[in-house]
Coordinates of N, CA and C in Angstrom, one line a residue:
E223 N -2.9 21.5 -7.7 CA -2.9 22.8 -7.4 C -4.6 22.9 -7.1
E224 N -5.7 22.6 -7.8 CA -7.0 22.2 -7.9 C -7.7 21.7 -6.3
A225 N -6.5 20.7 -5.9 CA -7.0 20.1 -4.9 C -7.1 21.0 -3.8
L226 N -5.7 21.8 -3.6 CA -5.3 22.6 -2.9 C -6.5 23.8 -2.7
E227 N -6.9 24.2 -3.8 CA -8.0 25.2 -3.7 C -9.1 24.8 -3.2
L228 N -9.5 23.2 -3.3 CA -10.7 22.8 -2.9 C -10.7 22.9 -1.3
V229 N -9.5 22.4 -0.8 CA -9.4 22.2 0.6 C -9.5 23.9 1.2
S230 N -8.8 24.5 0.7 CA -8.7 26.2 1.0 C -10.3 26.6 0.9
E231 N -10.8 26.3 0.1 CA -12.5 26.4 0.1 C -13.2 26.3 1.0
Y232 N -13.2 25.2 1.5 CA -14.0 24.5 2.6 C -13.3 24.1 4.0
T233 N -11.9 24.6 4.3 CA -11.2 24.2 5.5 C -10.4 26.0 5.8
K234 N -11.0 26.4 6.9 CA -10.2 27.1 7.4 C -9.4 26.6 8.4
N235 N -9.8 26.0 9.0 CA -8.7 25.5 10.0 C -7.1 25.4 10.0
K236 N -6.5 25.9 10.1 CA -4.7 25.9 9.8 C -4.5 24.6 9.9
N237 N -4.8 23.8 11.5 CA -4.3 22.5 11.9 C -4.7 21.6 11.1
L238 N -6.4 21.6 10.8 CA -6.8 20.6 9.9 C -5.9 20.4 8.5
I239 N -5.8 21.9 8.0 CA -5.2 21.8 6.4 C -3.4 21.1 6.7
K240 N -2.6 21.7 7.9 CA -1.8 21.2 8.0 C -1.6 19.2 8.2
H241 N -2.9 18.9 9.0 CA -2.7 17.3 9.0 C -3.2 17.2 7.7
M242 N -3.7 17.4 6.9 CA -4.2 16.9 5.5 C -2.5 17.2 4.9
L243 N -1.8 17.9 4.7 CA -0.3 18.0 4.5 C 0.7 17.2 4.8
A244 N 0.3 16.5 5.9 CA 0.9 15.4 6.8 C 0.6 14.2 6.0
V245 N -0.8 13.8 5.6 CA -1.3 12.9 5.2 C -0.5 12.5 3.9
E246 N -0.8 13.8 3.3 CA -0.1 13.9 1.9 C 1.0 13.2 1.7
V247 N 2.0 14.1 2.7 CA 3.3 13.6 2.4 C 3.6 12.1 2.8
A248 N 3.2 11.5 3.6 CA 3.2 10.5 4.3 C 2.4 9.2 2.9
M249 N 1.8 9.7 2.7 CA 1.1 9.0 1.2 C 1.9 8.8 -0.1
V250 N 2.6 10.2 -0.1 CA 3.6 10.1 -1.6 C 5.1 8.8 -1.0
A251 N 5.2 9.0 0.1 CA 6.3 8.2 0.7 C 6.1 7.0 0.3
Y252 N 4.6 6.7 1.0 CA 4.3 4.9 0.8 C 3.8 4.3 -1.0
S253 N 3.8 5.5 -1.3 CA 3.3 5.7 -2.9 C 4.7 5.5 -3.4
E254 N 5.8 6.0 -3.5 CA 6.9 5.4 -3.8 C 8.0 4.1 -3.6
K255 N 7.5 3.7 -2.1 CA 7.6 2.6 -1.5 C 7.3 1.4 -1.9
L256 N 5.8 1.6 -2.4 CA 5.0 0.5 -2.9 C 4.9 0.3 -4.5
G257 N 6.1 1.7 -5.4 CA 6.0 1.7 -6.5 C 4.8 1.9 -7.1
D258 N 3.8 2.8 -6.8 CA 2.6 3.2 -6.9 C 2.4 4.2 -7.5
D259 N 1.0 5.2 -8.0 CA 1.0 6.3 -8.7 C 0.8 7.3 -7.2
T260 N 2.3 7.9 -7.6 CA 2.5 8.8 -6.6 C 1.4 10.3 -6.5
E261 N 0.8 10.4 -8.0 CA -0.1 11.7 -7.9 C -1.5 11.4 -7.2
K262 N -1.8 10.1 -7.4 CA -2.9 9.5 -6.7 C -3.0 9.6 -5.4
F263 N -1.9 9.4 -5.1 CA -1.6 9.0 -3.6 C -1.7 10.2 -2.8
S264 N -1.3 11.6 -3.6 CA -1.0 12.4 -3.2 C -2.2 13.1 -2.8
L265 N -2.8 13.4 -3.9 CA -4.5 13.8 -4.0 C -5.3 13.0 -3.3
C266 N -5.0 11.8 -2.9 CA -6.1 11.2 -2.0 C -5.8 11.8 -0.4
G267 N -4.4 11.8 -0.1 CA -3.9 12.4 1.2 C -4.5 13.7 1.4
I268 N -4.2 14.5 0.3 CA -4.3 16.0 0.3 C -6.0 16.4 0.4
L269 N -7.0 15.6 -0.1 CA -8.1 15.6 0.1 C -9.2 14.7 1.3
H270 N -8.2 14.2 1.8 CA -9.1 12.8 2.7 C -10.4 13.6 3.8
D271 N -9.5 14.9 3.9 CA -10.7 15.9 4.9 C -11.1 16.6 4.7
F272 N -11.2 17.0 3.3 CA -12.0 18.3 2.8 C -13.1 19.0 3.6
D273 N -13.6 18.0 3.6 CA -15.4 18.1 3.7 C -15.9 17.9 5.9
Y274 N -14.5 17.8 6.0 CA -14.8 17.9 7.9 C -15.4 18.7 8.5
E275 N -15.0 20.2 7.9 CA -15.5 21.5 8.8 C -16.7 21.6 8.6
K276 N -17.2 21.4 7.1 CA -18.6 21.5 6.5 C -19.6 20.4 7.2
M277 N -19.0 18.8 7.4 CA -20.0 18.4 7.4 C -19.8 17.4 8.9
G278 N -18.8 17.8 9.8 CA -18.8 17.6 11.0 C -18.7 15.8 11.0
D279 N -19.5 15.3 11.9 CA -20.0 13.6 12.4 C -20.1 13.1 10.8
E280 N -20.9 13.8 9.9 CA -21.4 13.1 8.5 C -20.2 12.9 7.9
H281 N -19.2 13.5 7.8 CA -17.8 13.2 7.9 C -17.0 11.6 8.0
P282 N -16.8 11.2 6.4 CA -16.6 11.3 5.0 C -17.9 11.5 4.2
S283 N -18.3 12.4 3.9 CA -19.8 12.7 3.7 C -19.9 12.3 2.2
K284 N -21.4 11.8 2.1 CA -22.0 11.6 0.5 C -21.7 13.0 -0.3
W285 N -21.7 14.3 0.2 CA -22.0 15.6 -0.3 C -20.0 15.9 -0.7
G286 N -19.3 15.1 0.1 CA -18.1 15.4 -0.1 C -17.8 14.5 -1.4
Q287 N -18.0 13.4 -1.0 CA -17.9 12.5 -2.4 C -18.5 12.6 -4.0
D288 N -19.6 13.3 -3.5 CA -20.2 13.6 -4.8 C -19.6 15.0 -5.5
L289 N -19.1 15.9 -4.9 CA -18.4 17.0 -5.1 C -16.9 16.7 -5.8
L290 N -16.1 15.6 -5.0 CA -15.3 15.1 -5.9 C -15.2 14.1 -7.4
R291 N -16.5 13.5 -7.2 CA -17.2 13.1 -8.6 C -17.3 14.3 -9.9
E292 N -17.6 15.3 -9.0 CA -18.1 16.4 -10.2 C -16.6 16.8 -10.2
K293 N -15.8 17.4 -9.8 CA -14.5 17.8 -10.1 C -13.7 16.8 -10.8
G294 N -14.3 15.7 -11.1 CA -13.4 14.6 -11.8 C -12.4 13.8 -11.0
V295 N -12.2 13.4 -9.7 CA -11.5 13.0 -9.0 C -11.8 11.5 -9.0
D296 N -10.7 10.8 -9.5 CA -10.6 9.5 -9.8 C -11.6 9.0 -8.6
E297 N -12.2 7.9 -9.0 CA -12.9 7.1 -8.0 C -12.6 5.9 -7.1
E298 N -11.4 5.9 -7.6 CA -10.3 4.9 -6.4 C -9.9 5.8 -5.2
I299 N -9.7 6.9 -5.1 CA -9.7 8.0 -4.5 C -10.8 8.2 -3.8
I300 N -11.6 8.6 -4.2 CA -13.2 9.0 -3.7 C -13.6 7.8 -2.6
N301 N -13.4 6.3 -3.0 CA -13.5 5.3 -1.9 C -13.0 5.4 -1.0
A302 N -11.2 5.5 -1.5 CA -10.4 5.2 -0.1 C -11.0 6.6 1.0
I303 N -11.0 7.6 0.3 CA -11.6 8.6 1.8 C -13.0 8.0 2.1
A304 N -13.8 7.5 1.5 CA -14.8 6.8 2.1 C -14.8 6.0 3.1
V305 N -13.8 5.4 2.9 CA -13.8 4.1 3.8 C -12.1 4.3 5.0
H306 N -12.1 5.7 5.0 CA -10.7 6.1 6.0 C -11.1 6.1 7.4
G307 N -12.1 6.0 7.5 CA -12.5 6.2 9.1 C -13.1 4.7 9.5
E308 N -13.3 3.6 8.4 CA -14.0 2.6 9.2 C -13.0 1.7 9.9
R309 N -13.0 1.5 11.3 CA -12.1 1.0 12.1 C -12.1 -0.5 11.9
D310 N -13.3 -0.9 12.1 CA -13.9 -2.0 12.6 C -14.3 -2.9 11.3
K311 N -13.7 -2.1 10.1 CA -14.3 -2.7 8.8 C -13.1 -3.0 7.9
P312 N -12.1 -3.9 7.9 CA -10.6 -3.7 7.1 C -10.7 -4.2 6.1
E313 N -12.2 -4.9 5.6 CA -12.7 -5.6 4.4 C -12.8 -4.5 3.6
M314 N -13.3 -3.2 4.1 CA -13.7 -2.1 3.2 C -12.5 -1.6 2.3
R315 N -11.5 -1.7 2.9 CA -10.2 -1.2 2.3 C -9.6 -2.1 1.0
E316 N -10.0 -2.1 0.0 CA -9.9 -3.3 -0.5 C -8.3 -2.9 -1.8
T317 N -7.8 -1.6 -1.5 CA -7.0 -1.4 -2.5 C -5.9 -0.7 -1.2
K318 N -4.6 -0.7 -2.1 CA -3.4 -0.2 -1.3 C -3.6 1.4 -1.0
L319 N -4.3 2.0 -2.1 CA -4.6 3.4 -1.6 C -5.3 3.3 -0.5
A320 N -6.7 2.7 -0.1 CA -7.3 3.0 0.8 C -6.8 2.1 2.2
K321 N -5.8 1.2 1.9 CA -5.3 0.9 3.2 C -3.6 2.0 3.8
T322 N -3.6 2.8 3.0 CA -2.2 3.5 3.1 C -2.8 4.6 3.6
L323 N -4.1 5.1 3.5 CA -4.8 6.2 3.7 C -5.1 5.8 5.2
F324 N -5.8 4.7 6.0 CA -6.0 4.5 6.9 C -4.9 4.2 7.7
A325 N -3.9 3.4 7.1 CA -2.5 3.4 8.0 C -1.9 4.5 8.7
V326 N -1.9 5.5 7.5 CA -0.9 6.9 8.0 C -2.0 7.8 8.8
D327 N -3.1 8.1 8.6 CA -4.0 9.0 9.4 C -3.7 9.3 10.3
E328 N -4.0 8.2 11.5 CA -3.9 8.4 12.9 C -2.5 8.4 13.4
L329 N -1.4 7.8 12.5 CA -0.2 8.0 13.2 C 0.2 9.7 12.8
T330 N 0.1 10.2 11.9 CA 0.4 11.3 11.4 C 0.0 12.6 12.4
G331 N -1.2 12.2 13.0 CA -1.6 12.8 14.4 C -0.8 12.6 15.4
F332 N -0.4 11.1 15.4 CA 0.1 11.3 17.1 C 1.6 11.7 16.8
I333 N 2.5 11.9 15.5 CA 3.5 12.3 15.4 C 3.5 13.7 15.3
V334 N 2.5 14.4 15.1 CA 2.3 15.9 15.7 C 2.1 16.1 16.9
A335 N 1.5 15.2 17.8 CA 1.3 15.4 19.4 C 2.6 15.1 19.9
C336 N 3.4 14.3 19.4 CA 4.7 14.0 20.0 C 5.8 14.9 19.7
S337 N 5.6 15.7 18.5 CA 6.7 17.0 18.2 C 6.2 18.0 19.0
L338 N 5.0 18.3 19.4 CA 4.8 19.6 20.3 C 4.9 19.1 21.5
V339 N 5.3 18.2 22.3 CA 5.9 18.3 23.8 C 7.5 18.2 23.8
R340 N 8.1 18.4 22.5 CA 9.7 18.2 22.4 C 10.0 20.0 22.1
P341 N 11.2 20.0 23.0 CA 11.5 21.7 23.1 C 12.2 21.4 21.2
D342 N 12.4 20.8 21.1 CA 12.9 20.8 19.3 C 12.0 20.4 18.4
G343 N 10.6 20.5 18.8 CA 9.7 19.8 17.9 C 10.0 18.2 17.0
I344 N 10.0 18.2 15.8 CA 10.2 16.6 15.0 C 11.6 16.5 15.1
E345 N 12.4 17.5 15.1 CA 13.9 17.7 14.5 C 14.6 16.4 15.1
S346 N 14.4 16.2 16.5 CA 15.1 14.7 16.9 C 13.9 13.7 17.5
L347 N 12.8 13.9 17.0 CA 11.9 12.7 17.1 C 12.6 11.6 16.4
D348 N 12.3 10.6 17.0 CA 12.6 9.2 16.5 C 11.8 8.1 16.9
V349 N 11.8 7.0 16.3 CA 10.7 5.7 16.5 C 10.9 5.4 17.5
D350 N 11.9 5.0 18.3 CA 11.8 4.7 19.7 C 10.9 5.5 20.7
S351 N 11.4 7.0 20.4 CA 10.4 7.8 21.6 C 9.0 8.0 21.1
I352 N 8.7 7.5 20.1 CA 7.3 7.6 19.3 C 6.5 6.4 20.0
K353 N 7.2 5.6 19.8 CA 6.8 3.8 20.9 C 6.7 4.2 21.8
K354 N 7.7 4.7 23.0 CA 7.5 5.4 24.2 C 6.0 5.7 24.5
K355 N 5.9 6.8 24.0 CA 4.9 7.5 23.8 C 3.4 6.7 23.5
M356 N 3.5 5.8 22.4 CA 2.2 5.0 22.2 C 1.8 4.0 23.5
K357 N 3.0 3.8 24.2 CA 2.8 2.8 25.4 C 1.9 3.9 26.6
K358 N 2.1 5.2 26.5 CA 1.7 6.0 27.6 C 0.0 6.4 27.3
K359 N -1.0 5.4 27.8 CA -2.4 5.7 27.4 C -3.3 7.5 27.9
D360 N -2.6 7.8 28.8 CA -2.6 9.3 28.7 C -2.3 10.2 28.2
F361 N -1.3 10.0 26.9 CA -1.0 10.8 26.1 C -1.9 10.7 24.8
A362 N -2.3 12.1 24.4 CA -2.9 11.9 22.8 C -3.8 10.6 23.2
K363 N -4.9 10.9 24.2 CA -5.6 9.8 24.2 C -6.9 9.5 23.0
S364 N -6.6 10.6 22.4 CA -7.9 10.5 21.5 C -7.2 9.5 20.0
I365 N -6.3 9.4 20.0 CA -5.6 8.8 18.9 C -5.3 7.1 19.1
S366 N -5.8 6.6 18.4 CA -5.8 5.3 18.3 C -4.9 4.5 18.1
R367 N -4.4 3.7 19.1 CA -2.8 3.1 18.7 C -3.2 2.0 18.2
E368 N -4.3 1.4 18.4 CA -4.8 0.1 17.6 C -5.0 0.1 16.2
D369 N -5.4 1.7 15.4 CA -5.1 1.9 14.3 C -4.0 2.1 13.6
I370 N -3.2 2.8 14.8 CA -1.9 2.6 13.9 C -1.3 1.6 13.9
I371 N -1.1 0.5 14.8 CA -0.8 -1.1 14.6 C -1.6 -1.8 13.4
N372 N -3.1 -1.9 13.3 CA -3.5 -2.2 12.6 C -3.2 -1.9 11.1
G373 N -2.9 -0.3 10.7 CA -2.8 -0.3 9.8 C -1.6 -0.6 8.9
A374 N -0.4 -0.5 10.1 CA 1.2 -1.3 9.5 C 1.0 -2.6 9.1
E375 N -0.1 -3.6 9.9 CA -0.4 -4.9 9.7 C -0.7 -4.7 8.5
E376 N -1.8 -3.9 7.7 CA -2.7 -4.3 6.7 C -1.7 -3.7 5.5
L377 N -0.6 -3.3 5.9 CA 0.4 -2.9 4.6 C 1.2 -4.2 4.7
G378 N 1.6 -4.8 5.2 CA 2.4 -5.6 5.6 C 4.0 -5.2 5.9
V379 N 3.8 -4.1 6.8 CA 5.1 -3.8 7.4 C 5.1 -3.9 9.0
T380 N 6.5 -3.6 9.4 CA 5.8 -3.6 11.0 C 6.0 -2.6 11.4
P381 N 5.5 -2.3 12.8 CA 5.1 -0.9 13.3 C 6.4 0.2 13.3
E382 N 7.5 -0.3 13.3 CA 8.6 0.5 13.4 C 8.9 1.0 12.1
E383 N 8.9 -0.3 10.9 CA 8.9 0.2 9.8 C 7.9 1.6 9.5
H384 N 6.5 1.2 9.8 CA 5.8 2.2 9.6 C 5.9 3.3 10.0
I385 N 6.0 3.6 11.4 CA 6.5 4.7 12.0 C 7.7 5.8 11.3
E386 N 8.7 5.0 10.9 CA 9.8 5.4 10.2 C 9.3 6.3 8.9
T387 N 8.6 5.6 8.1 CA 8.5 6.0 6.7 C 7.7 7.4 7.3
V388 N 6.7 7.1 8.0 CA 5.9 8.4 8.0 C 6.5 9.8 8.6
L389 N 7.2 9.3 10.2 CA 8.2 10.6 10.1 C 9.1 11.0 9.2
D390 N 9.7 10.2 8.7 CA 10.8 11.0 7.9 C 10.1 11.5 6.7
A391 N 8.7 11.0 6.4 CA 8.2 11.7 5.3 C 7.7 13.2 6.1
M392 N 7.6 13.0 7.2 CA 6.8 14.7 7.5 C 8.3 15.5 8.0
K393 N 8.9 15.2 8.1 CA 10.3 15.8 8.6 C 10.6 16.4 7.5
G394 N 10.7 15.8 6.2 CA 10.9 16.9 4.9 C 9.9 18.1 4.8
I395 N 8.6 18.3 5.4 CA 8.0 19.3 5.5 C 7.6 20.3 6.8
R396 N 8.9 19.8 7.5 CA 8.6 20.2 8.9 C 8.2 21.9 8.9
E397 N 8.9 22.6 8.1 CA 8.3 24.5 8.1 C 7.1 24.4 7.6
E398 N 6.4 23.9 7.1 CA 5.0 23.9 6.5 C 4.1 23.3 7.5
L399 N 4.6 22.2 8.3 CA 4.1 21.5 9.4 C 3.7 22.4 10.7
E400 N 4.6 23.4 10.3 CA 5.0 24.2 12.0 C 5.7 23.2 12.9
L401 N 6.4 22.0 12.6 CA 6.9 21.4 14.0 C 8.3 21.8 13.8

């Protein structure tokens, strides 16, 4: 609840909040799959972009990291958030938490994009449909397919397994995501 209050305080864009919710549910799915700390993964997912509107290009920001420290957020979460945009520096993602955040961040956005062009939204979306859309360079071109593939690799899963895990998680909160 405290994390959601922080997000609400600094984020007014409804779509950005939905993105953080999608990342959170994907993180939780992976925590269960990995047998890891669900609360830690959940907090990391919901908080990962809380400073984006305020800080823009400086996101993830030192300001955001300092505020999270003041709020008593676990240092592992802060570190995972700090490196989640480091595409070309996988060595910076030292923990499963950091690897998972990187892996699910772009994929959740791609799944949203796929859902928005379907008459029934996310309802009948499947792994094969997502993989076909990934091959279309002109579709959702701002989303890095390379990050999605590299993220799966860092987690030690196939791209198909990765897509299925995140898609199933997002389908579980389709109403909140308005998909």
